[in-house]
Amino acid sequence: MDIRQLDALLAIADHKTFTSAARSLHTVQSNVSKHIARLEEELGATLVDRDAGTLTEEGEAVVARARRIRAETDAIADDMAAMRDDISGVTRLGIIDSTARWLIPMVLPALEATYPNIRLQVLTATTTSLLPQVVAGNLHSAVVNLPLSESEIRVEELFEEDRLLFAPPDHPLARQSSVSPTELGRHELLLTPVGTAFRDEIDTELKKQGVELTTRAEIDGMRMIATLVYVGFGAAILPATAAPQEGAWRRIPITGLVPRSVGMIFSRQVAPSAITRAVRDVIFEVVGTHGYDQAGVYPS
C-alpha cells in the first residue's frame, strides 16, 4: 500500500462520497476509485460499501490506523523544521468550553509572540466528544476534564479547580455563604450526565459521604448549564471558571467536595510533533503565570 491509497480512504471517511473525496484531494473520481480498489485488493477486504456510501467495519479499522500513520508522516517535516529553529505549521487543539473562555484569549497572543509561524486551530467541545478525536488523530491534543480511563492517551495535569454551586438569586440556597453535600442532596440540580468525568467524580465523592444527588436535568455542556441558571431554571454544580462572577447570581462554595482536575491529553500512538509540543509549552506557561488570576484555579 502507499500513502495515496490511505489518503483516498481518509478522504472518503471525511467527505462521505467518492466525488467529494476526489474534490478534496484535487483529483478526479476515477483516481480515488482506483486507489481504493487497489487497497482493498491488497488487504483482501471490502473497505467501502458502494451501495450505502459508508465504510465497512474493515474500512473503519483501516481508517483508524491510517489517521495515525498520516499524523506521523505529517510530523516529520515539522520536526525537521524545528531542528532548524523554524517551528511552523498547523496543530489542532481541542478544549472544554469552561477553560477555553479564559485560557485561549491568553494563549493565542503568547503563542503568536513566541512562535509566530504556528497556526493553532481550536475546537471547543465537551470532554466526551474531544477524547475520541484525540484517540483517532483528528486532534493533536486537547485540554479536558480529568480523570480519564482511556489507555490510548497520555495525560499531563494542568490545574485543579474548585467546584461550586451556581444559583439564581431566588433559589433556596442562594443566601448561604457555603453549602454542604447533605444540603445539596435535598434539592434538584442541573448536572452533567452520568458517565462524564466531572459528574462521575462528584457522585463517587458524595457516595462516600452517604449523599445521592437528584437531577432536574442532565446537560453535557458547562456553558448551557450556566445559561439555564441565568434564566432561573435551577441551580447547578459547576467548575469555578464556568460560573460567571458578574450579576445577581450566586457562587456558593461547597464544603467537603474535592476540586476537579483539568489536563492536556495526547495520543499514545503518535508522538507529538514539534508544533504540538510548542503549543503545549505555551499553554503550561500561561497557566503557570496567570492561572492564579482565575478565582478557584490552582495550577499544577
PDB file of N, CA and C in Angstrom, residues 164-190 213-214 234-237 248-255:
ATOM      1  N   LEU A 164     -18.314  24.574  42.608  1.00  0.00           N
ATOM      2  CA  LEU A 164     -19.179  25.386  43.453  1.00  0.00           C
ATOM      3  C   LEU A 164     -20.627  25.292  42.977  1.00  0.00           C
ATOM      4  N   LEU A 165     -21.521  25.793  43.806  1.00  0.00           N
ATOM      5  CA  LEU A 165     -22.934  25.846  43.449  1.00  0.00           C
ATOM      6  C   LEU A 165     -23.195  27.201  42.813  1.00  0.00           C
ATOM      7  N   PHE A 166     -23.727  27.185  41.606  1.00  0.00           N
ATOM      8  CA  PHE A 166     -24.098  28.406  40.889  1.00  0.00           C
ATOM      9  C   PHE A 166     -25.618  28.468  40.892  1.00  0.00           C
ATOM     10  N   ALA A 167     -26.175  29.501  41.519  1.00  0.00           N
ATOM     11  CA  ALA A 167     -27.621  29.514  41.777  1.00  0.00           C
ATOM     12  C   ALA A 167     -28.253  30.854  41.420  1.00  0.00           C
ATOM     13  N   PRO A 168     -29.511  30.836  40.947  1.00  0.00           N
ATOM     14  CA  PRO A 168     -30.246  32.091  40.742  1.00  0.00           C
ATOM     15  C   PRO A 168     -30.483  32.767  42.087  1.00  0.00           C
ATOM     16  N   PRO A 169     -30.699  34.072  42.087  1.00  0.00           N
ATOM     17  CA  PRO A 169     -30.856  34.791  43.368  1.00  0.00           C
ATOM     18  C   PRO A 169     -32.064  34.364  44.185  1.00  0.00           C
ATOM     19  N   ASP A 170     -33.074  33.746  43.550  1.00  0.00           N
ATOM     20  CA  ASP A 170     -34.255  33.335  44.301  1.00  0.00           C
ATOM     21  C   ASP A 170     -34.226  31.863  44.713  1.00  0.00           C
ATOM     22  N   HIS A 171     -33.118  31.203  44.509  1.00  0.00           N
ATOM     23  CA  HIS A 171     -33.015  29.789  44.887  1.00  0.00           C
ATOM     24  C   HIS A 171     -32.944  29.659  46.412  1.00  0.00           C
ATOM     25  N   PRO A 172     -33.501  28.591  46.996  1.00  0.00           N
ATOM     26  CA  PRO A 172     -33.482  28.430  48.455  1.00  0.00           C
ATOM     27  C   PRO A 172     -32.092  28.451  49.077  1.00  0.00           C
ATOM     28  N   LEU A 173     -31.065  28.077  48.319  1.00  0.00           N
ATOM     29  CA  LEU A 173     -29.705  28.050  48.859  1.00  0.00           C
ATOM     30  C   LEU A 173     -28.915  29.323  48.551  1.00  0.00           C
ATOM     31  N   ALA A 174     -29.521  30.274  47.846  1.00  0.00           N
ATOM     32  CA  ALA A 174     -28.787  31.417  47.325  1.00  0.00           C
ATOM     33  C   ALA A 174     -28.222  32.329  48.407  1.00  0.00           C
ATOM     34  N   ARG A 175     -28.828  32.365  49.589  1.00  0.00           N
ATOM     35  CA  ARG A 175     -28.379  33.284  50.631  1.00  0.00           C
ATOM     36  C   ARG A 175     -27.305  32.681  51.542  1.00  0.00           C
ATOM     37  N   GLN A 176     -26.956  31.420  51.322  1.00  0.00           N
ATOM     38  CA  GLN A 176     -25.969  30.789  52.191  1.00  0.00           C
ATOM     39  C   GLN A 176     -24.549  31.143  51.761  1.00  0.00           C
ATOM     40  N   SER A 177     -23.650  31.235  52.745  1.00  0.00           N
ATOM     41  CA  SER A 177     -22.243  31.550  52.449  1.00  0.00           C
ATOM     42  C   SER A 177     -21.495  30.317  51.969  1.00  0.00           C
ATOM     43  N   SER A 178     -22.011  29.141  52.309  1.00  0.00           N
ATOM     44  CA  SER A 178     -21.460  27.873  51.822  1.00  0.00           C
ATOM     45  C   SER A 178     -22.569  26.827  51.924  1.00  0.00           C
ATOM     46  N   VAL A 179     -22.365  25.717  51.243  1.00  0.00           N
ATOM     47  CA  VAL A 179     -23.378  24.669  51.252  1.00  0.00           C
ATOM     48  C   VAL A 179     -22.695  23.323  51.404  1.00  0.00           C
ATOM     49  N   SER A 180     -23.295  22.429  52.160  1.00  0.00           N
ATOM     50  CA  SER A 180     -22.719  21.107  52.391  1.00  0.00           C
ATOM     51  C   SER A 180     -23.298  20.100  51.398  1.00  0.00           C
ATOM     52  N   PRO A 181     -22.606  18.985  51.178  1.00  0.00           N
ATOM     53  CA  PRO A 181     -23.159  17.937  50.317  1.00  0.00           C
ATOM     54  C   PRO A 181     -24.545  17.470  50.751  1.00  0.00           C
ATOM     55  N   THR A 182     -24.756  17.386  52.058  1.00  0.00           N
ATOM     56  CA  THR A 182     -26.069  16.955  52.557  1.00  0.00           C
ATOM     57  C   THR A 182     -27.159  17.915  52.113  1.00  0.00           C
ATOM     58  N   GLU A 183     -26.875  19.221  52.165  1.00  0.00           N
ATOM     59  CA  GLU A 183     -27.854  20.214  51.722  1.00  0.00           C
ATOM     60  C   GLU A 183     -28.087  20.110  50.217  1.00  0.00           C
ATOM     61  N   LEU A 184     -27.041  19.825  49.457  1.00  0.00           N
ATOM     62  CA  LEU A 184     -27.192  19.669  48.008  1.00  0.00           C
ATOM     63  C   LEU A 184     -28.137  18.520  47.688  1.00  0.00           C
ATOM     64  N   GLY A 185     -28.054  17.469  48.492  1.00  0.00           N
ATOM     65  CA  GLY A 185     -28.879  16.295  48.255  1.00  0.00           C
ATOM     66  C   GLY A 185     -30.361  16.535  48.453  1.00  0.00           C
ATOM     67  N   ARG A 186     -30.736  17.658  49.037  1.00  0.00           N
ATOM     68  CA  ARG A 186     -32.155  17.958  49.291  1.00  0.00           C
ATOM     69  C   ARG A 186     -32.798  18.740  48.143  1.00  0.00           C
ATOM     70  N   HIS A 187     -32.016  19.082  47.114  1.00  0.00           N
ATOM     71  CA  HIS A 187     -32.536  19.923  46.035  1.00  0.00           C
ATOM     72  C   HIS A 187     -32.239  19.284  44.673  1.00  0.00           C
ATOM     73  N   GLU A 188     -33.143  19.485  43.730  1.00  0.00           N
ATOM     74  CA  GLU A 188     -32.880  19.063  42.361  1.00  0.00           C
ATOM     75  C   GLU A 188     -31.853  20.011  41.741  1.00  0.00           C
ATOM     76  N   LEU A 189     -30.894  19.435  41.014  1.00  0.00           N
ATOM     77  CA  LEU A 189     -29.805  20.234  40.471  1.00  0.00           C
ATOM     78  C   LEU A 189     -29.622  19.985  38.981  1.00  0.00           C
ATOM     79  N   LEU A 190     -29.012  20.961  38.307  1.00  0.00           N
ATOM     80  CA  LEU A 190     -28.583  20.794  36.916  1.00  0.00           C
ATOM     81  C   LEU A 190     -27.177  20.217  36.952  1.00  0.00           C
ATOM     82  N   LEU A 213     -27.258  12.728  44.736  1.00  0.00           N
ATOM     83  CA  LEU A 213     -27.835  13.924  44.145  1.00  0.00           C
ATOM     84  C   LEU A 213     -29.068  13.586  43.311  1.00  0.00           C
ATOM     85  N   THR A 214     -29.989  14.542  43.261  1.00  0.00           N
ATOM     86  CA  THR A 214     -31.176  14.426  42.420  1.00  0.00           C
ATOM     87  C   THR A 214     -31.053  15.440  41.286  1.00  0.00           C
ATOM     88  N   GLY A 234     -32.784  26.678  37.453  1.00  0.00           N
ATOM     89  CA  GLY A 234     -32.349  25.903  38.614  1.00  0.00           C
ATOM     90  C   GLY A 234     -30.924  26.227  38.988  1.00  0.00           C
ATOM     91  N   ALA A 235     -30.421  25.520  40.014  1.00  0.00           N
ATOM     92  CA  ALA A 235     -29.046  25.685  40.466  1.00  0.00           C
ATOM     93  C   ALA A 235     -28.206  24.528  39.941  1.00  0.00           C
ATOM     94  N   ALA A 236     -26.907  24.750  39.839  1.00  0.00           N
ATOM     95  CA  ALA A 236     -26.026  23.753  39.233  1.00  0.00           C
ATOM     96  C   ALA A 236     -24.700  23.671  39.969  1.00  0.00           C
ATOM     97  N   ILE A 237     -24.088  22.489  39.907  1.00  0.00           N
ATOM     98  CA  ILE A 237     -22.700  22.340  40.345  1.00  0.00           C
ATOM     99  C   ILE A 237     -21.827  22.556  39.122  1.00  0.00           C
ATOM    100  N   ALA A 248     -26.392  39.137  39.573  1.00  0.00           N
ATOM    101  CA  ALA A 248     -27.006  38.802  40.859  1.00  0.00           C
ATOM    102  C   ALA A 248     -26.907  37.324  41.205  1.00  0.00           C
ATOM    103  N   TRP A 249     -26.459  36.506  40.271  1.00  0.00           N
ATOM    104  CA  TRP A 249     -26.388  35.074  40.510  1.00  0.00           C
ATOM    105  C   TRP A 249     -25.329  34.776  41.547  1.00  0.00           C
ATOM    106  N   ARG A 250     -25.542  33.720  42.335  1.00  0.00           N
ATOM    107  CA  ARG A 250     -24.674  33.434  43.465  1.00  0.00           C
ATOM    108  C   ARG A 250     -23.699  32.300  43.160  1.00  0.00           C
ATOM    109  N   ARG A 251     -22.452  32.497  43.557  1.00  0.00           N
ATOM    110  CA  ARG A 251     -21.402  31.469  43.501  1.00  0.00           C
ATOM    111  C   ARG A 251     -21.140  31.026  44.941  1.00  0.00           C
ATOM    112  N   ILE A 252     -21.549  29.817  45.278  1.00  0.00           N
ATOM    113  CA  ILE A 252     -21.531  29.378  46.668  1.00  0.00           C
ATOM    114  C   ILE A 252     -20.549  28.212  46.826  1.00  0.00           C
ATOM    115  N   PRO A 253     -19.536  28.362  47.670  1.00  0.00           N
ATOM    116  CA  PRO A 253     -18.582  27.263  47.893  1.00  0.00           C
ATOM    117  C   PRO A 253     -19.286  26.024  48.440  1.00  0.00           C
ATOM    118  N   ILE A 254     -18.800  24.866  48.029  1.00  0.00           N
ATOM    119  CA  ILE A 254     -19.325  23.590  48.526  1.00  0.00           C
ATOM    120  C   ILE A 254     -18.284  22.981  49.459  1.00  0.00           C
ATOM    121  N   THR A 255     -18.657  22.744  50.696  1.00  0.00           N
ATOM    122  CA  THR A 255     -17.726  22.160  51.652  1.00  0.00           C
ATOM    123  C   THR A 255     -17.601  20.650  51.412  1.00  0.00           C
TER     124      THR A 255
END
